[in-house]
PDB file of C-alpha atoms in Angstrom:
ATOM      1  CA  UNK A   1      36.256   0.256  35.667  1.00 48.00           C
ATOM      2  CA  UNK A   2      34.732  -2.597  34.150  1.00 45.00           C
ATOM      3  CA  UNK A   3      31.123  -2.078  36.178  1.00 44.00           C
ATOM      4  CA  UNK A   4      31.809   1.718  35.080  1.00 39.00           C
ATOM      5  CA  UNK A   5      32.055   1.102  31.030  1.00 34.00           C
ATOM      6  CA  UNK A   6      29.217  -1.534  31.483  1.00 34.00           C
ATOM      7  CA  UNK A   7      26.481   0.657  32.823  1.00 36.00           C
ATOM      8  CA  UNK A   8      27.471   3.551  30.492  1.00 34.00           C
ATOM      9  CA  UNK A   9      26.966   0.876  27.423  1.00 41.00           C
ATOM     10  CA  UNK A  10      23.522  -0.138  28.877  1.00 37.00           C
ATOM     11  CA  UNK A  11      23.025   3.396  29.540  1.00 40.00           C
ATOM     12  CA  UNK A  12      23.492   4.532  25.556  1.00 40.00           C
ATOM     13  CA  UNK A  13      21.396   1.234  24.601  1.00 42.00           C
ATOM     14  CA  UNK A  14      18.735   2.213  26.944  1.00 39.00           C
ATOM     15  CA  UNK A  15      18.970   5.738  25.046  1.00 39.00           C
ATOM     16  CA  UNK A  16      19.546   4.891  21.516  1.00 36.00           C
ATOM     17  CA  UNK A  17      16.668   2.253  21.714  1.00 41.00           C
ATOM     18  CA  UNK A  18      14.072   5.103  23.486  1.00 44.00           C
ATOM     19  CA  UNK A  19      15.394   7.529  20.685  1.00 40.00           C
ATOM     20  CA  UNK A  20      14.219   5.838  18.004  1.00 41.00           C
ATOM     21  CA  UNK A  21      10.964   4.498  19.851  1.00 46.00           C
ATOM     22  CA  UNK A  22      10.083   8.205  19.965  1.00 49.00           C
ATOM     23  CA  UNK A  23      10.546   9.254  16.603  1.00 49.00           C
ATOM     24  CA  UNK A  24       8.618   5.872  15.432  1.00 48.00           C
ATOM     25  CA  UNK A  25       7.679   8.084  12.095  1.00 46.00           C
ATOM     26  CA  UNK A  26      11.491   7.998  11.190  1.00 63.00           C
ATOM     27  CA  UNK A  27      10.761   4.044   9.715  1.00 84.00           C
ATOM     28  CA  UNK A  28       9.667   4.161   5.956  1.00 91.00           C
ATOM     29  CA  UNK A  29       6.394   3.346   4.842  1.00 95.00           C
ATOM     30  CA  UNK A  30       5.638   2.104   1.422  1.00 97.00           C
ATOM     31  CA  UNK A  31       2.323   2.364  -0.052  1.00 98.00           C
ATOM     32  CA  UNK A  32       1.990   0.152  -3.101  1.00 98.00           C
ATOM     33  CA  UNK A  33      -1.497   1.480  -5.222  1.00 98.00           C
ATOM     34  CA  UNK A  34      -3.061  -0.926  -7.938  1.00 98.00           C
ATOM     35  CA  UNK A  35      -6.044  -0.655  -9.976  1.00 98.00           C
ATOM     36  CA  UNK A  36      -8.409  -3.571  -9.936  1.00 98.00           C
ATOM     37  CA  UNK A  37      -7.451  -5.958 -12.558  1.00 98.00           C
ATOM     38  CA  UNK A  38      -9.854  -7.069 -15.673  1.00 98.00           C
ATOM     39  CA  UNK A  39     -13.467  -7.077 -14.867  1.00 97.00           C
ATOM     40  CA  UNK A  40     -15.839  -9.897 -15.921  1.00 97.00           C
ATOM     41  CA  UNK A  41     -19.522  -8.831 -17.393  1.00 94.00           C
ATOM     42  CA  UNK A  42     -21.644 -11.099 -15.214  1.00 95.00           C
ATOM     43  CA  UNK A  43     -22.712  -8.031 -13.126  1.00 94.00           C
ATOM     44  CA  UNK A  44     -23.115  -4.351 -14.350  1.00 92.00           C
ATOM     45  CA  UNK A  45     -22.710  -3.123 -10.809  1.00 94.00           C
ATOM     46  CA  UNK A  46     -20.620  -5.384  -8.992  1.00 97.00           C
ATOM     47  CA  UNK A  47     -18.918  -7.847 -11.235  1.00 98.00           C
ATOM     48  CA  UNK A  48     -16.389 -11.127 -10.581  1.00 98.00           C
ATOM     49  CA  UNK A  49     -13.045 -10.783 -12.456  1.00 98.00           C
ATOM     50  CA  UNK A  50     -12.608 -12.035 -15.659  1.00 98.00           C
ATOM     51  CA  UNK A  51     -10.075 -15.091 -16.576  1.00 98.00           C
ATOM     52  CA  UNK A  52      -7.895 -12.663 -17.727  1.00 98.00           C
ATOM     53  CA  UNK A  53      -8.142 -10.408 -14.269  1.00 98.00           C
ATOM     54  CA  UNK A  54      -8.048 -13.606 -12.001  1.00 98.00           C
ATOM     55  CA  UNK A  55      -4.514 -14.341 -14.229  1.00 98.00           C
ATOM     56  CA  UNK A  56      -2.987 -10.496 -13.177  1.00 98.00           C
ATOM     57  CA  UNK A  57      -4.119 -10.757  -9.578  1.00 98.00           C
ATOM     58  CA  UNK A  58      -2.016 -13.995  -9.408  1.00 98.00           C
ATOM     59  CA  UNK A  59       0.068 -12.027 -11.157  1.00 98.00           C
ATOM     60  CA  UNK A  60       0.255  -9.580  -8.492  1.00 98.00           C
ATOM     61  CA  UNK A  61       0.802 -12.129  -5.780  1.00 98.00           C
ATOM     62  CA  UNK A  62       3.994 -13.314  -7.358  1.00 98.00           C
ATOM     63  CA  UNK A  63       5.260  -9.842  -8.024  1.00 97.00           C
ATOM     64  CA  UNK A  64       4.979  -9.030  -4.560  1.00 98.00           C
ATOM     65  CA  UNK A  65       5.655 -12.557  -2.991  1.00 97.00           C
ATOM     66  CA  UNK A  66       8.904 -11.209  -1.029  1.00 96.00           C
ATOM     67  CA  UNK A  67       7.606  -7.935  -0.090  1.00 96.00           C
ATOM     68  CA  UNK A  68       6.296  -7.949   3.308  1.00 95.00           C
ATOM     69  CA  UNK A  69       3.281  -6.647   3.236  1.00 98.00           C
ATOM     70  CA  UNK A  70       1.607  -5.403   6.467  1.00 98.00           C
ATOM     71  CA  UNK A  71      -1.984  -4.440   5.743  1.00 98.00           C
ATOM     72  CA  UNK A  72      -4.330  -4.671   2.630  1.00 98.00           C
ATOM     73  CA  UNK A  73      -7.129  -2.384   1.707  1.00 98.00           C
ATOM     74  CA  UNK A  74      -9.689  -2.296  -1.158  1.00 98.00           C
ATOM     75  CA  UNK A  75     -13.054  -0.791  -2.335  1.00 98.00           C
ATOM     76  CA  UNK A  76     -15.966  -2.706  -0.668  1.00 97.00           C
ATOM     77  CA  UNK A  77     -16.511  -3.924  -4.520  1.00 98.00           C
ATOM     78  CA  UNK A  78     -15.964  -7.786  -5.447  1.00 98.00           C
ATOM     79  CA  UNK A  79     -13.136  -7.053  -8.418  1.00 98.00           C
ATOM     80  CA  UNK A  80     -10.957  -5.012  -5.931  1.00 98.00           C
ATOM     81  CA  UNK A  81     -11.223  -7.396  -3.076  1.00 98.00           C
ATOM     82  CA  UNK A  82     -10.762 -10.238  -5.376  1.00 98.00           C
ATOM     83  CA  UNK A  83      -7.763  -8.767  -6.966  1.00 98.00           C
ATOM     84  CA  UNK A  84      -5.703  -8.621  -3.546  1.00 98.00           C
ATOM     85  CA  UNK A  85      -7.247 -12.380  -2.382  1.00 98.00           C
ATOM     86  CA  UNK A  86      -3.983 -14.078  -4.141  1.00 98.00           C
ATOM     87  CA  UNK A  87      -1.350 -11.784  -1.809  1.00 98.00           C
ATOM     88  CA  UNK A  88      -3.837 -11.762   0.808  1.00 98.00           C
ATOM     89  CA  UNK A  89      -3.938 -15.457   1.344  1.00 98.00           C
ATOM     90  CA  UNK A  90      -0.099 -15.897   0.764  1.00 97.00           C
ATOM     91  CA  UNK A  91      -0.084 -13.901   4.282  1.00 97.00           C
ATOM     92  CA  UNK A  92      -3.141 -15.503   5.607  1.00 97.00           C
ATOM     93  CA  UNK A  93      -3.859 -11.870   5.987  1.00 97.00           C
ATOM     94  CA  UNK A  94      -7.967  -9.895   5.769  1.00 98.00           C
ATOM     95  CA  UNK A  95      -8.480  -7.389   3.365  1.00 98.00           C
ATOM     96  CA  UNK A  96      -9.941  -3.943   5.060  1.00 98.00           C
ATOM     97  CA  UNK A  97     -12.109  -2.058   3.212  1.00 98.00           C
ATOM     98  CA  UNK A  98     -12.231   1.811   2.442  1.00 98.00           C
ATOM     99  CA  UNK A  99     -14.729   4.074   1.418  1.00 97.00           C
ATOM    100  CA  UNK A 100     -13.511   4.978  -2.224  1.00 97.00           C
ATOM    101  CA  UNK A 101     -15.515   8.441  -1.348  1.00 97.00           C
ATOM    102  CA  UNK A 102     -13.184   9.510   1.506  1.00 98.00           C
ATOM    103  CA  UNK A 103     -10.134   9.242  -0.343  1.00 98.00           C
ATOM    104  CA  UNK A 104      -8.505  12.314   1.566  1.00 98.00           C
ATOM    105  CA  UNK A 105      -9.467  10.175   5.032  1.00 98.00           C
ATOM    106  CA  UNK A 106      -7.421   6.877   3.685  1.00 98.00           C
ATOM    107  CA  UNK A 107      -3.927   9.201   2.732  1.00 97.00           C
ATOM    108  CA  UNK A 108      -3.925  10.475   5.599  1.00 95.00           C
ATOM    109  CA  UNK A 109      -4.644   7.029   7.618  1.00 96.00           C
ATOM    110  CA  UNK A 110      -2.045   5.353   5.405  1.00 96.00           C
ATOM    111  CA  UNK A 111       0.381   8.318   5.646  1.00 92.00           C
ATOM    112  CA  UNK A 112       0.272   7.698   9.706  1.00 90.00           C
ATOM    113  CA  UNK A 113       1.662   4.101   9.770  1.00 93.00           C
ATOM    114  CA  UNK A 114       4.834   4.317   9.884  1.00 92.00           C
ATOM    115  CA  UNK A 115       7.163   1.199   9.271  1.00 95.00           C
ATOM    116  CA  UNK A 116       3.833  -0.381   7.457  1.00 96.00           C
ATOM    117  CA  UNK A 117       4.156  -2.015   3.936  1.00 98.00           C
ATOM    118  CA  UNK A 118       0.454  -1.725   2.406  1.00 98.00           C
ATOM    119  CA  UNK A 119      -1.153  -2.121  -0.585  1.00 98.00           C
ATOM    120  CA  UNK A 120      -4.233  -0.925  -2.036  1.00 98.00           C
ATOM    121  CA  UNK A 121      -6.526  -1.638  -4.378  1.00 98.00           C
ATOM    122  CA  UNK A 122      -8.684   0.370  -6.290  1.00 98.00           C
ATOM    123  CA  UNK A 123     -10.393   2.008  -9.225  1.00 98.00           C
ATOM    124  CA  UNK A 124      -9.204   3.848 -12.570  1.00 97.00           C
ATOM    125  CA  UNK A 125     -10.178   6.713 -10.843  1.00 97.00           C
ATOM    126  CA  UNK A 126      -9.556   6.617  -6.983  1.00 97.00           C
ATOM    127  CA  UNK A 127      -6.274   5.315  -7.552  1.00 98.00           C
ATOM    128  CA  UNK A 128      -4.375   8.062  -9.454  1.00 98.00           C
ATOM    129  CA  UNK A 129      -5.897  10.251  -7.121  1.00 98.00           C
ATOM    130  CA  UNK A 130      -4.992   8.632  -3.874  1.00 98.00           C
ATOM    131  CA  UNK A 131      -1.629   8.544  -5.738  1.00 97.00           C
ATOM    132  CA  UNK A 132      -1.691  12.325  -5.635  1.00 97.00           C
ATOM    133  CA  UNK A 133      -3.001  12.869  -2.747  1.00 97.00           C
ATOM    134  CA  UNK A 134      -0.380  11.079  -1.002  1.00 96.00           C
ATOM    135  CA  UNK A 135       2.596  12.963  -2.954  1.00 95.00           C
ATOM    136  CA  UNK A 136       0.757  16.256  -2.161  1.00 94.00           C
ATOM    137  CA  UNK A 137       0.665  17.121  -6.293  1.00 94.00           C
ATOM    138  CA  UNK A 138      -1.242  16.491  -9.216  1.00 95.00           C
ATOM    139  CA  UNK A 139       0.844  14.105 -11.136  1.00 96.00           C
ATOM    140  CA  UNK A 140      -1.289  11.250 -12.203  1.00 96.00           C
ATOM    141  CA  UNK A 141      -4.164  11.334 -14.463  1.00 97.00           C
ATOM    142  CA  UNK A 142      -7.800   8.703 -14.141  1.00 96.00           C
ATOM    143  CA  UNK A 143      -6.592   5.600 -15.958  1.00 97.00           C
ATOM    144  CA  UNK A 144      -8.396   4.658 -19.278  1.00 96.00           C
ATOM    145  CA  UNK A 145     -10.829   2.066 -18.619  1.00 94.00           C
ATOM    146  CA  UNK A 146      -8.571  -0.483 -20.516  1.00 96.00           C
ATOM    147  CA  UNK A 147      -5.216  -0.006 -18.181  1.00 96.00           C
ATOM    148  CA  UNK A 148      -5.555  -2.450 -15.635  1.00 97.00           C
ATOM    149  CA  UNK A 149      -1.607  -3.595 -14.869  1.00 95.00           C
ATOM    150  CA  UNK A 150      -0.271  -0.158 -13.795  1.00 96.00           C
ATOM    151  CA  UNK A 151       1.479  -0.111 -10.091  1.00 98.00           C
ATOM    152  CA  UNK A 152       2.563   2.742  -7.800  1.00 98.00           C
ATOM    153  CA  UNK A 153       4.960   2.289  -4.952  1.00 98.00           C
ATOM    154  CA  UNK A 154       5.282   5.052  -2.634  1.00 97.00           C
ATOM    155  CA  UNK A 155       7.978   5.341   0.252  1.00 96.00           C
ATOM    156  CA  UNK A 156       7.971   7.562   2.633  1.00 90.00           C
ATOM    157  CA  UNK A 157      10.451   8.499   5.144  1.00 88.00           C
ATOM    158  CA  UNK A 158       9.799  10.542   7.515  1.00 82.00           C
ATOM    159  CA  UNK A 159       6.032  11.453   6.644  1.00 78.00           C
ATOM    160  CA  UNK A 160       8.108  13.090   3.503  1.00 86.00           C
ATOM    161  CA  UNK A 161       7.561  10.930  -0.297  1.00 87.00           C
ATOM    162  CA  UNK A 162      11.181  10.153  -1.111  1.00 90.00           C
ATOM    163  CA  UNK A 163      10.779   7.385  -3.770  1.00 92.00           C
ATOM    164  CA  UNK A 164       7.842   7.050  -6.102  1.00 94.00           C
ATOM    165  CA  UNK A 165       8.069   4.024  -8.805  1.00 95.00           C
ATOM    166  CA  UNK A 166       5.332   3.508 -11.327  1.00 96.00           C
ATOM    167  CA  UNK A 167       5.232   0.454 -13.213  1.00 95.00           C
ATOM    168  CA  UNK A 168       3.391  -1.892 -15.452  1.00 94.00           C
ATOM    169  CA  UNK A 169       2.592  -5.521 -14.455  1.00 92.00           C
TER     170      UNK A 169
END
């Protein structure tokens, strides 16, 4: 009897555990989106961050110091990258870049992680519409080029948005 209730218990863990490592898409995903913070004006094209952007990127980092985050991603452009090097090197973790241009390509890369934490850095523009894109509505308007601390988290569960939290930082 003993042997008997044994194997069925390893037989239901055996099943449980191969249930859920087939529906892999059932673990939530949060997407966190930020816009770059403050921009310097030592370069018209591709500038540093300002003092006052290098203070809201640390910022960032300690806002987010007990999420776990999986996977960074940013613009190719210094003040996006340099915004997520604070949380990046908490993690000792490289940020990926993104082509700001294929914005339709990143939702649905970031949309197919499932289980993933990730943040994202980008630009007054690209991020209210990746924002959109990932809720599948147009809810969010291009920031003003003065709103730099706004923050989007995004969880999904089951490749469905269920909880969408804006704030300012």
């Amino acid at each position: 009897m003993r042997a008997f209730l044994f194997l069925l218990i390893l037989t239901a863990g055996v099943f449980v555990n191969d249930l859920f490592a087939q529906n892999a898409d059932l673990e939530p995903t949060t997407i966190i989106l930020v816009r770059h913070a403050e921009k310097a004006g030592n370069d018209p094209r591709d500038p540093d961050l300002s003092e006052a952007g290098l203070t809201r990127a640390k910022r960032l980092a300690e806002l987010l110091s007990d999420v776990q985050i999986d996977e960074l991603y940013s613009t190719p452009l210094k003040r996006t990258r340099q915004t997520l090097q604070f949380v990046a090197a908490q993690r000792g973790k490289e940020t990926m870049d993104y082509d700001p241009r294929n914005l339709k390509g990143l939702a649905d890369a970031l949309q197919s992680k499932p289980g993933k934490t990730i943040l994202v850095a980008g630009h007054s523009n690209t991020t209210p519409t990746l924002a959109n894109l990932l809720l599948g509505k147009d809810k969010y308007q291009q920031l003003s080029e003065s709103e730099y601390g706004k923050i989007w988290f995004i969880t999904y569960d089951n490749n469905k948005p269920v909880v969408v939290l804006v704030l300012n930082y």
